[in-house]
Tab-separated table of C-alpha atoms in Angstrom:
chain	number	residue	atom	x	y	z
A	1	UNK	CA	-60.542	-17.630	6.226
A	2	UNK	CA	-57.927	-17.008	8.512
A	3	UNK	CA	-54.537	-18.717	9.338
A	4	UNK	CA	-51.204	-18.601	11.157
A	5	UNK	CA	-48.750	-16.693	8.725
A	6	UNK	CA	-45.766	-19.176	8.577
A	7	UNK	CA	-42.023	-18.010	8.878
A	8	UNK	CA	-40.418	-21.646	8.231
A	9	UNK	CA	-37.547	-21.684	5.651
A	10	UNK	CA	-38.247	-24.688	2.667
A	11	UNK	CA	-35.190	-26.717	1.997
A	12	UNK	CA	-36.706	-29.509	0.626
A	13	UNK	CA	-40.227	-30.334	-0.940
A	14	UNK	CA	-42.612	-33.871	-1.308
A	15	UNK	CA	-44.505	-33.646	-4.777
A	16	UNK	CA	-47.895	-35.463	-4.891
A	17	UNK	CA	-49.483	-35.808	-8.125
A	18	UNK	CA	-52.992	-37.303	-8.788
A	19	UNK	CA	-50.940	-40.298	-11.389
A	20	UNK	CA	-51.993	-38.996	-14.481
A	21	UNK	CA	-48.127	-37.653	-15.786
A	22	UNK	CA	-49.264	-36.074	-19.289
A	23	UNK	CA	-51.616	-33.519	-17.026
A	24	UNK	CA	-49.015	-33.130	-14.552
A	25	UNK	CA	-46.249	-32.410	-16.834
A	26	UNK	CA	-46.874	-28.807	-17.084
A	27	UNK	CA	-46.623	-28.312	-12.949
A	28	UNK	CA	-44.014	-30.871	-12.269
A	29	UNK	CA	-41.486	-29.103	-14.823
A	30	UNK	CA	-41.969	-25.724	-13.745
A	31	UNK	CA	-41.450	-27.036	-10.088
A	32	UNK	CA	-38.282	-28.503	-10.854
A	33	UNK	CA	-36.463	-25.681	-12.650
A	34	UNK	CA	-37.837	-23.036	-9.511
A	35	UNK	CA	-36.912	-25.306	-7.293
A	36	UNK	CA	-33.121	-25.564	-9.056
A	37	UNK	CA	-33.140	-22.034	-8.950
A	38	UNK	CA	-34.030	-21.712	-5.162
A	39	UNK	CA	-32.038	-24.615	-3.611
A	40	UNK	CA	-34.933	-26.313	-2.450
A	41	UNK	CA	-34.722	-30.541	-2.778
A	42	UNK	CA	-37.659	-32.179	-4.787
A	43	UNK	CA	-38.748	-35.818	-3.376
A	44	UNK	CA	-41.510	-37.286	-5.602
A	45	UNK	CA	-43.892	-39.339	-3.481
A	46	UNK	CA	-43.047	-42.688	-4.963
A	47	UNK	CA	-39.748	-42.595	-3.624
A	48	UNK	CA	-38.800	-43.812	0.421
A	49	UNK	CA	-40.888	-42.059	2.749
A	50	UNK	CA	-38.948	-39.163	4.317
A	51	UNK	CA	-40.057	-35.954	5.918
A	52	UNK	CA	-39.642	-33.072	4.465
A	53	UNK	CA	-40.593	-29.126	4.806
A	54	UNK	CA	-43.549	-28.706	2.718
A	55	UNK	CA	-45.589	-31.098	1.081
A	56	UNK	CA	-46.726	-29.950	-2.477
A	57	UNK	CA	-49.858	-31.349	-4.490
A	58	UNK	CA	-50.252	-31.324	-8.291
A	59	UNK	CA	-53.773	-32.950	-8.788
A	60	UNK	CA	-57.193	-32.782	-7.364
A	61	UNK	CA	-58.949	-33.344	-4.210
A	62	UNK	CA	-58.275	-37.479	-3.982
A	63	UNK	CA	-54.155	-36.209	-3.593
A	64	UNK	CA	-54.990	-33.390	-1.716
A	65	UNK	CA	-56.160	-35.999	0.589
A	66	UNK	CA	-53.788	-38.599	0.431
A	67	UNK	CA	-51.198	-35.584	0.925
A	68	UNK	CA	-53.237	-34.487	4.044
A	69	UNK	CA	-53.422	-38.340	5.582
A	70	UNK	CA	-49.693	-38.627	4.934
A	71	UNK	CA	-48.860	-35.439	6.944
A	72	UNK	CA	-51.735	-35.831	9.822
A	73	UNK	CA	-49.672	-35.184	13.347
A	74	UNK	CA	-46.756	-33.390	11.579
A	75	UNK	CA	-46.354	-29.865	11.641
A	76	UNK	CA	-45.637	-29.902	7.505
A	77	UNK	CA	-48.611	-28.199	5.438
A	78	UNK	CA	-49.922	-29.655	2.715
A	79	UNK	CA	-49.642	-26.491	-0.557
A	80	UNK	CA	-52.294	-27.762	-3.157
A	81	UNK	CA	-52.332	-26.674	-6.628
A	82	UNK	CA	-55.405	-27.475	-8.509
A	83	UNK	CA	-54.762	-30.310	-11.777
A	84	UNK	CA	-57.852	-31.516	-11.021
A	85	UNK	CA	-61.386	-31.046	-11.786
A	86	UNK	CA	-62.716	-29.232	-9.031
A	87	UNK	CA	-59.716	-29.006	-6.330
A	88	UNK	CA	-62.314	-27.790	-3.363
A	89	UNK	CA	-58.876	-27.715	-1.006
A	90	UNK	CA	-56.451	-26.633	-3.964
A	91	UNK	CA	-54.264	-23.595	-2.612
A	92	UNK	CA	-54.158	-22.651	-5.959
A	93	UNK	CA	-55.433	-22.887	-9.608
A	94	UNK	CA	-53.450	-24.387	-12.324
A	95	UNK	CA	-53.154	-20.770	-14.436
A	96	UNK	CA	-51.756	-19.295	-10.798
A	97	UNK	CA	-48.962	-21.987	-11.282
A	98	UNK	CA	-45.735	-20.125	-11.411
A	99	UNK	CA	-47.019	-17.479	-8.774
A	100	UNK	CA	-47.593	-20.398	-6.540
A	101	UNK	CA	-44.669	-22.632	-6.724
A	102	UNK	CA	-42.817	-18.800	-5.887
A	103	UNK	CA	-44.840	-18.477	-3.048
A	104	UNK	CA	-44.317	-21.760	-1.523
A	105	UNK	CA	-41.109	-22.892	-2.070
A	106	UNK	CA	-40.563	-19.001	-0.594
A	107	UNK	CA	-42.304	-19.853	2.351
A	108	UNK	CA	-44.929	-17.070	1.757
A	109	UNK	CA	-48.098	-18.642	2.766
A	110	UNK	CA	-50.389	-19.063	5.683
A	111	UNK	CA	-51.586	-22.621	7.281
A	112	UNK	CA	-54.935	-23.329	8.341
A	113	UNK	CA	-55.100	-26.085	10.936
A	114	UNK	CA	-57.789	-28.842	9.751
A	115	UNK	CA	-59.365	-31.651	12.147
A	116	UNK	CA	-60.078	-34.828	11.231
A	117	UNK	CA	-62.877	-37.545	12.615
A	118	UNK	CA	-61.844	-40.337	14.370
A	119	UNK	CA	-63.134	-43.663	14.944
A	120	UNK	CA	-62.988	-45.497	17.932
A	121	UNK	CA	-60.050	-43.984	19.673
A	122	UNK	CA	-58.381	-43.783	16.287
A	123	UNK	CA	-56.534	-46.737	15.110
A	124	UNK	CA	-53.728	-45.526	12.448
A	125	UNK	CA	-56.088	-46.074	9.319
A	126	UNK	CA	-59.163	-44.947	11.244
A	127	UNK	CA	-59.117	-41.027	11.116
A	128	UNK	CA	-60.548	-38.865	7.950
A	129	UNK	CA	-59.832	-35.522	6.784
A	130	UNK	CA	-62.904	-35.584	5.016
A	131	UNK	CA	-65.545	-38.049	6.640
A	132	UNK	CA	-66.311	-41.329	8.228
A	133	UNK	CA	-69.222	-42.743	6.766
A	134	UNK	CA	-70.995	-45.702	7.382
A	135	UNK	CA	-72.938	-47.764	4.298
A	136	UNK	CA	-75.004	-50.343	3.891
A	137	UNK	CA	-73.940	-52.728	1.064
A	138	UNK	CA	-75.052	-52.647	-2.173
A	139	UNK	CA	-77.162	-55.900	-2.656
A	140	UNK	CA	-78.413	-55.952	0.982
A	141	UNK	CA	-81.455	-54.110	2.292
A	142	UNK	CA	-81.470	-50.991	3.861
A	143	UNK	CA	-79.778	-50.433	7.157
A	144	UNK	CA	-81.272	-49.092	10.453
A	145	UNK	CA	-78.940	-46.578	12.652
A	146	UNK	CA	-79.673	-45.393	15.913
A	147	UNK	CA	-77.038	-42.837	16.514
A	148	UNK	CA	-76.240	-40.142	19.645
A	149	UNK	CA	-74.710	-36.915	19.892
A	150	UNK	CA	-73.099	-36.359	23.252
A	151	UNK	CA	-74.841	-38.774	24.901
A	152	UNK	CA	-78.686	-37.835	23.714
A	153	UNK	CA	-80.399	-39.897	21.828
A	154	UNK	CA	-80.768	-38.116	18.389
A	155	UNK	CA	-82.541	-40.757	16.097
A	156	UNK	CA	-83.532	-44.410	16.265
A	157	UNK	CA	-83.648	-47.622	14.188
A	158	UNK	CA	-83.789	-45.014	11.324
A	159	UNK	CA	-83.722	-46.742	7.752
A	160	UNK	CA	-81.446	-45.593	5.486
A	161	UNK	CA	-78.609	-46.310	3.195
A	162	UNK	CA	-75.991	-44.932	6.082
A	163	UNK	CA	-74.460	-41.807	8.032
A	164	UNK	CA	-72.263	-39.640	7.333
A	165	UNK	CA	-69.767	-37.389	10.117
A	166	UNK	CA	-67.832	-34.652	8.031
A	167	UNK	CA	-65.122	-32.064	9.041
A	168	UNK	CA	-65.890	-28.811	7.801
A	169	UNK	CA	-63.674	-29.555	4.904
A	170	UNK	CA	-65.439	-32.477	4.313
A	171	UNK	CA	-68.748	-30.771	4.238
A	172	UNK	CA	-67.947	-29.262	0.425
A	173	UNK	CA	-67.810	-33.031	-0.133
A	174	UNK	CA	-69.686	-36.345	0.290
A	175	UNK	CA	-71.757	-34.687	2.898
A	176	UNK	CA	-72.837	-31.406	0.439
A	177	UNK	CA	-73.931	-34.586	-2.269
A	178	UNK	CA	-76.559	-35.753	0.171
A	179	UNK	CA	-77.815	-32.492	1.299
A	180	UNK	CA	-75.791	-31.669	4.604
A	181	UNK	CA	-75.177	-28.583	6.125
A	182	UNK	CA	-71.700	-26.655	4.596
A	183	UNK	CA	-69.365	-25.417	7.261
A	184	UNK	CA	-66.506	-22.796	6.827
A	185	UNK	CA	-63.345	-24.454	7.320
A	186	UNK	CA	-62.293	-22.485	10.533
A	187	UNK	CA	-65.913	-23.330	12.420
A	188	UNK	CA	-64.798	-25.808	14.535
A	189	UNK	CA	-67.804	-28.128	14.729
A	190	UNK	CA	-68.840	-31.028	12.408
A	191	UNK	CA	-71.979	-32.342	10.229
A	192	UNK	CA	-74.084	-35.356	10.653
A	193	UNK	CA	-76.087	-36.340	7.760
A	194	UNK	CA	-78.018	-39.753	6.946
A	195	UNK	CA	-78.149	-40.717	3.434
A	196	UNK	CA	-80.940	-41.732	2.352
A	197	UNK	CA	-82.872	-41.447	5.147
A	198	UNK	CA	-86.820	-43.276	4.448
A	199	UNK	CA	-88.158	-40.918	7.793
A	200	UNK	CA	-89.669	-37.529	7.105
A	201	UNK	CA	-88.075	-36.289	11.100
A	202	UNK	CA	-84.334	-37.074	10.001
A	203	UNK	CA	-82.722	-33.917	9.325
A	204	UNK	CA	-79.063	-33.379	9.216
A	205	UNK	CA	-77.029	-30.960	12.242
A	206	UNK	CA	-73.969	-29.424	13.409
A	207	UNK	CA	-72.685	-30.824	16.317
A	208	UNK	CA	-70.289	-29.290	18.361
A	209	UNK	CA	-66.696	-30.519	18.594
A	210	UNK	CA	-66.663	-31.979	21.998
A	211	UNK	CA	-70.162	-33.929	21.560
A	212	UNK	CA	-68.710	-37.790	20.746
A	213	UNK	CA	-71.538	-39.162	18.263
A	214	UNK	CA	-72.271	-42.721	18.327
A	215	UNK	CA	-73.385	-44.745	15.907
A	216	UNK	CA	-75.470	-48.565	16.212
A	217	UNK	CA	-76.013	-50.261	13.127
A	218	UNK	CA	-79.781	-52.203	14.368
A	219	UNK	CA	-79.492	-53.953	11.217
A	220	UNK	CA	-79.507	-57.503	10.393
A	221	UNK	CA	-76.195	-57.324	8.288
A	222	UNK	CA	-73.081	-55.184	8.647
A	223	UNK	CA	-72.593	-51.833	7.140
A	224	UNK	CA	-69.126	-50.539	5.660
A	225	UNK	CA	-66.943	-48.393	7.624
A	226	UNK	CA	-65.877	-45.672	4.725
A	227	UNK	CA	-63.187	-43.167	5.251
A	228	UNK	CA	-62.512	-40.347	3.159
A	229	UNK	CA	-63.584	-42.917	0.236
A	230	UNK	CA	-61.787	-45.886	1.278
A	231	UNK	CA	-63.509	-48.653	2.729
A	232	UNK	CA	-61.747	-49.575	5.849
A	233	UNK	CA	-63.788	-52.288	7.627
A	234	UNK	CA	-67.108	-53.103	8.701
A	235	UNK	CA	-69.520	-52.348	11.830
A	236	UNK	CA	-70.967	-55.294	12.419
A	237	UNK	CA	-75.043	-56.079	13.130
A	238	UNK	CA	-76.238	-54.537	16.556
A	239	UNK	CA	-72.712	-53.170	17.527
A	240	UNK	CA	-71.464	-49.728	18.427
A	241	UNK	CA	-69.117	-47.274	17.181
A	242	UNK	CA	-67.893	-43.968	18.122
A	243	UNK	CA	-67.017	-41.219	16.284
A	244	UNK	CA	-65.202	-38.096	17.680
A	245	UNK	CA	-63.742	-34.666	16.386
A	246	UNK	CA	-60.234	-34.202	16.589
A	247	UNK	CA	-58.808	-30.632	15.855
A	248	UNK	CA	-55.494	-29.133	14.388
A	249	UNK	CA	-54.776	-32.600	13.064
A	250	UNK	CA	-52.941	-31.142	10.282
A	251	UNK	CA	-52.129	-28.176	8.354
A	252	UNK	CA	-53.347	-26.873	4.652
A	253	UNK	CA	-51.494	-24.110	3.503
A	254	UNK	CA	-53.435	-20.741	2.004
A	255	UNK	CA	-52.367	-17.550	0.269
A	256	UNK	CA	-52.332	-14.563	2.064
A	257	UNK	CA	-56.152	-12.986	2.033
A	258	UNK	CA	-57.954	-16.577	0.913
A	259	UNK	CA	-61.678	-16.602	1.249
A	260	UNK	CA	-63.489	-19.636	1.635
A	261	UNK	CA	-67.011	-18.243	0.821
A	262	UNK	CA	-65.104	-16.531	-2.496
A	263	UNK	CA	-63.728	-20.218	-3.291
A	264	UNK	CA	-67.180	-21.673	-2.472
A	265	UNK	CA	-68.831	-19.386	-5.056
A	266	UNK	CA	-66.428	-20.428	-7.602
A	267	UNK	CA	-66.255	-24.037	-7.249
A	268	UNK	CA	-70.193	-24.380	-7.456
A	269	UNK	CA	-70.017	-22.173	-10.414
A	270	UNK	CA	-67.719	-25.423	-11.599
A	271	UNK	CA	-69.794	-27.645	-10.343
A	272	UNK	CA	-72.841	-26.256	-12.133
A	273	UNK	CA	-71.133	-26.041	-16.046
């Protein structure tokens, strides 16, 4: 995994935690009194939205993201340390916690530039880090998707319970649960895989990042527009949507000589205990 080594001096820090103060405790503390000792301001997230130079996460995944959303278009990296279960995009593990905190309030990490998907030209709320999925609805039928990559015609009025388009750090997520392809985090390139799919020729794929995919829900009812877990809106029966891939949207930050296939090993090693 490779990324740009960063020289930028930290004056001042955003905390994210994942809400749960008792497990937080521990990081939030030892933040605070390196922080004292290195002259570097602490803003917790609850407080009035201000940018700062680095944005530091004390939780799992769900911050990472919400840290990630909250800095898409800036040029301030998101430093995850893992308080969470799995923490796929955690920086760091909890017992690395005072080596961490060092390194970033130091500066002395590297950032690796993530994409995003966007919907429909990307309306504020309409971008994930993760995915863009679309659902059908829990007590309706099953939907049918016709969907394109790059203008071909890749399946049609296929039933299923939805679609999902992931970034490659989305592809350790939602998209690895129903059996899509994982992608490295610097391949730049994104997944397409139906969920559920009741048609033995649907098969998941890499597409490549300039290939727009489109999406038309044939169904009789609307299906849920989902972004990185958060329902958004809805696609409504025989209309269109289109999903593209935007690069460099924002940065994660990594310790010098990170492997993703190393930190892939390790978190399905979690994932299986």
């Amino acid at each position: 995994m490779s990324g740009q080594e960063t020289a930028r001096t930290i004056r001042s820090v955003t905390v994210v935690t994942h809400g749960r103060a008792e497990e937080a405790a521990e990081g939030l503390e030892a933040l605070l009194e390196a922080a004292r000792g290195a002259g570097v301001e602490v803003h917790l997230d609850a407080e009035e939205s201000r940018q700062t130079d680095l944005t530091i996460v004390l939780g799992g995944d769900g911050a990472t993201l919400r840290a990630l959303r909250a800095n898409a278009g800036t040029d301030v990296p998101v430093f995850a340390i893992n308080f969470g279960r799995i923490g796929f995009l955690a920086t760091a593990d909890r017992s690395e916690l005072h080596d961490a905190i060092e390194r970033a309030l130091a500066g002395r990490f590297e950032v690796l530039p993530l994409p995003a998907m966007v919907l429909d030209g990307g309306a504020p709320e309409l971008f994930g880090i993760n995915e863009i999925s679309l659902q059908r609805r829990s007590h309706l039928n099953m939907a049918q998707i016709s969907y394109s990559i790059g203008g071909e015609l890749v399946g049609e009025r296929v039933p299923c319970d939805g679609l999902i388009a992931a970034t490659p750090a989305g592809s350790t997520g939602y998209n690895l649960s129903v059996g899509g392809p994982i992608l490295a985090w610097d391949v730049r390139a994104y997944t397409v895989s139906l969920i559920a799919p009741h048609a033995l020729n649907a098969r998941a794929l890499v597409a490549a990042p300039d290939d727009v995919l489109q999406v038309v829900n044939e169904s009789s009812d609307p299906v849920d527009i989902v972004v990185d877990g958060m329902r958004t809106g809805e696609l409504a029966e025989r209309k269109a949507a289109e999903i593209a891939f935007r690069p460099d949207v924002v940065g994660l930050a990594q310790l010098p000589g990170s492997s993703f296939y190393r930190r892939f090993r390790e978190k399905l090693i979690q994932l299986a205990s």
